[in-house]
């Protein structure tokens, strides 16, 4: 099996070991000495003479100390304690009960560290004793005797050739399987003797002599270096091996045979830390301090010291020795006894050492073992608990000390020196490098980034947060409070921490460590164990991935998640969807990535330039993505695509926006919990949040987030999931090449409106699209910023007139409407168009619908949406009407009366009357400016003349009745009489009672009005009041009872009831109410005065004045008498002039006939037509 060449150190090393058995004591050993074959003297020389070291003659022969101690015969009961050169040291350093046992004395003396503790002659004696002990081939017979049953059990060892030391070497190789106590103790004791000096190890010095000299690791001669410090030579070689692996400057390339010898020594010493002499001496005090109760053997002391490596009390020399040992383990896992033993069966089971394409050196690396076994665990295979425990320890070890990874030391050297020096302990350097890798502290080299990613995969902290000590310590308090319901070590702990990122429970240090780790986990989907477990089947089916620790150049690990989330939101029609469990995990990861733009690898890679250009000042959580969305049009194409895709994804599942969901938790619980509880979100939750945007539960953060999302949606109709799904086909058919959502909404709504106005048989826009279109139009009306054209046109006016008005609730839009006369032309035109749309469809009037929400439910539940304002106007003066709603209705009435185009009902009813009577006004008007009530005033005058069509007359009557109660509803009156009202009627105006008191005040003070324009408007009011008593609310109120008694049978309108009252006033038999009688007499006086100062402008005015005059009968009688006289005179004049007319006709005929008779002859005869003409003329006359 083994020979000295094939297993360099172990072979002779253990050959030698197998000699002494502790249970048998010195007697067994002494018997062997004096009875090796009957040659006591030869054995005596072997025990003490330098010449006996035939297997290693060089050092013994050259030793000057050896020459000072000539060999002598010893008795069969020879004891080391009896030697004079060691007696003083023995008495001073070793307990008396151990003097009778040579091995106990040897162990006691050789473990003394300082040179001055043991005399030089005693040192030499001990070394020769050990050398002779380990090179005598007859020691194999002791091994046969002590390990008889063990050899029989281990077939490989039983088959070894005897007499060459192979048997002992085989026993050492299988020492882990030795259950026989005496045999195990025998081998263990001998091992401690061998490892005290590298020259006692079979073949080691021959293989490493050149490297020892080149690296200046010590002298070969015992006289030149203390024997007990010879372990430092091996330590020096081990450090040289580490420097070579890390490619440090000036590193020496150690020969392959020596490398194998060094690693073999380290492997053989992995069982008991006493066997690593350098580490033993370096950590002897630390072992007593930290691991006093830890028994030696099976690597337990090593593990204990590793766990305390970064304690403050740990000596620096011990920490250095432990680090070297750990670096050797990283190069060959078998240097860790406990790991190699615990995982031996699993390594064989999952063929982790069978990769023929890989060099043996790489197969032995700790990283390869971890990746292979982690892959088995992630695939759901069974790995023993003991092995998993060992793996956990060493994964934690890799995360604690970056220097155990040669690639990081090699490739991250400059980053460590620049940013992370002095942070070596407890994983701080590694986390510092992670922070550099995130881009928080400058650029990082690509190879360093790759080395960090590889280390994270090897350590796999995503599977158990405790592996990352820095994270564990930083987040301990958060875990105890926020994640205490999760089992310790569960992978869901990291998800729990991410869910509480940026919350009150999160502490700053934990936040930093968590984001640093998640940055690298996010770049390889396999590093999230839950995601990998749920999605490995989908990833293999849809994304063509391979095993956990296998790479695929065609689809790198970072692209797998992108592939998964593209399939996560596919519809059934699109096919190839993710499984339900996988989709849930994909959503969880998307929620986490939304917390920080750097957790999305593709986004960060494509948008690095834009982030620096546009968002360098956006440092708070979630701000960077919002910034990119705000600058969507300015981004480079690749960045715009990925931001657009992410935004489109958010529109379908807004819960991806974890920060927004956290901020909106109160309003979600109060108003949207049913939608939020639905696992399948299709944009309903965001729609619910928008609809409840102004509820009392809505806080500022949530409102800002919802508004931001609305503003982003207007950039592209695809960002509104429900709108996109409802109207996708309609957009392609009716609005191709239009991308902005606002433009798409305008295009579709215009199509709907045109189809409606033209009474199209079939609407071109589908029903589901029209329904969603209504939702989008309502949402856009809530905030002026959601209408970019309006907002851009009015931005200057907003800053000037509405700078203290908050966005939202259509408040800015309302402010612009109230200040309409002060707006710039461009803004004025846009606001007018907006009002025109809102008046045609009041549901788009956000302020009206918000303020009158309850009144609409009370009065207008059965009214069509487009007739809501009309319904509210009809119920405006109801006692149940809310004052705020009433005020809002009045505002809308004022707006409508400024321009007939803002009153759709009037516009339709007076479609023929307006161009007929008011064309001159229309000719002077421009398309986008108000007519300030001029057309309506024109129609009012025609109403007074009773010349309007019935439908138009009905609408004007309503307007007259409304404006008679509130002067503000008459734009012309308000324009011309504002100053007069302030001067003559301040109390009535201040009262704001809509009872017509201001109008009555102006009528009473008609003589005091100075402004001609105002006087004319008041006179028009008087004229209009003659046409219908309802237009005069004061008179109507005063005479309501009399109208009921005396004029009930007379229909209203056309001045009929007014005439009835006038006749009743003149009829002495009729007794009117005093107030009515007084008001009627006042109106007669006013009309008389009006007639004097404002004569009739035409026959219609004159006729109206006559018909409404109190002396109507007298005037009509006089007019009738005049007409009769004119008729009689006409008859008389007609008889006198009849004779004269006949004589003139006869004379004219005579002249005509004479002229024809004397006329020259024509070349053609008289035509029959001309002949007939003359005949007819003749007969006529």
Short mmCIF file of C-alpha atoms in Angstrom, two decimals, residues 784 790 793-794 797 812-820 823-838 895 902 928 930:
data_model
loop_
_atom_site.label_atom_id
_atom_site.label_comp_id
_atom_site.label_asym_id
_atom_site.label_seq_id
_atom_site.Cartn_x
_atom_site.Cartn_y
_atom_site.Cartn_z
CA UNK A 784 -52.35 68.59 -12.43
CA UNK A 790 -51.60 71.34 -18.76
CA UNK A 793 -48.38 75.17 -19.95
CA UNK A 794 -49.24 76.51 -16.50
CA UNK A 797 -48.69 80.59 -13.46
CA UNK A 812 -53.77 73.48 -8.03
CA UNK A 813 -56.20 73.07 -10.91
CA UNK A 814 -58.91 74.73 -8.84
CA UNK A 815 -56.54 77.56 -7.98
CA UNK A 816 -55.90 78.18 -11.67
CA UNK A 817 -59.63 78.19 -12.40
CA UNK A 818 -60.24 80.78 -9.69
CA UNK A 819 -57.48 82.98 -11.08
CA UNK A 820 -58.42 82.43 -14.68
CA UNK A 823 -53.42 83.45 -16.39
CA UNK A 824 -51.07 83.63 -19.32
CA UNK A 825 -52.68 83.02 -22.70
CA UNK A 826 -51.25 79.53 -23.13
CA UNK A 827 -52.33 78.41 -19.67
CA UNK A 828 -55.71 80.12 -20.05
CA UNK A 829 -56.39 78.17 -23.22
CA UNK A 830 -55.48 74.86 -21.57
CA UNK A 831 -57.63 75.56 -18.50
CA UNK A 832 -60.57 76.54 -20.75
CA UNK A 833 -60.27 73.25 -22.67
CA UNK A 834 -60.11 71.36 -19.38
CA UNK A 835 -63.26 73.08 -18.14
CA UNK A 836 -65.01 72.33 -21.40
CA UNK A 837 -64.26 68.62 -20.97
CA UNK A 838 -65.27 68.65 -17.31
CA UNK A 895 -68.03 78.98 -14.82
CA UNK A 902 -69.13 75.39 -21.00
CA UNK A 928 -59.92 79.36 -26.90
CA UNK A 930 -64.22 82.90 -22.98
#
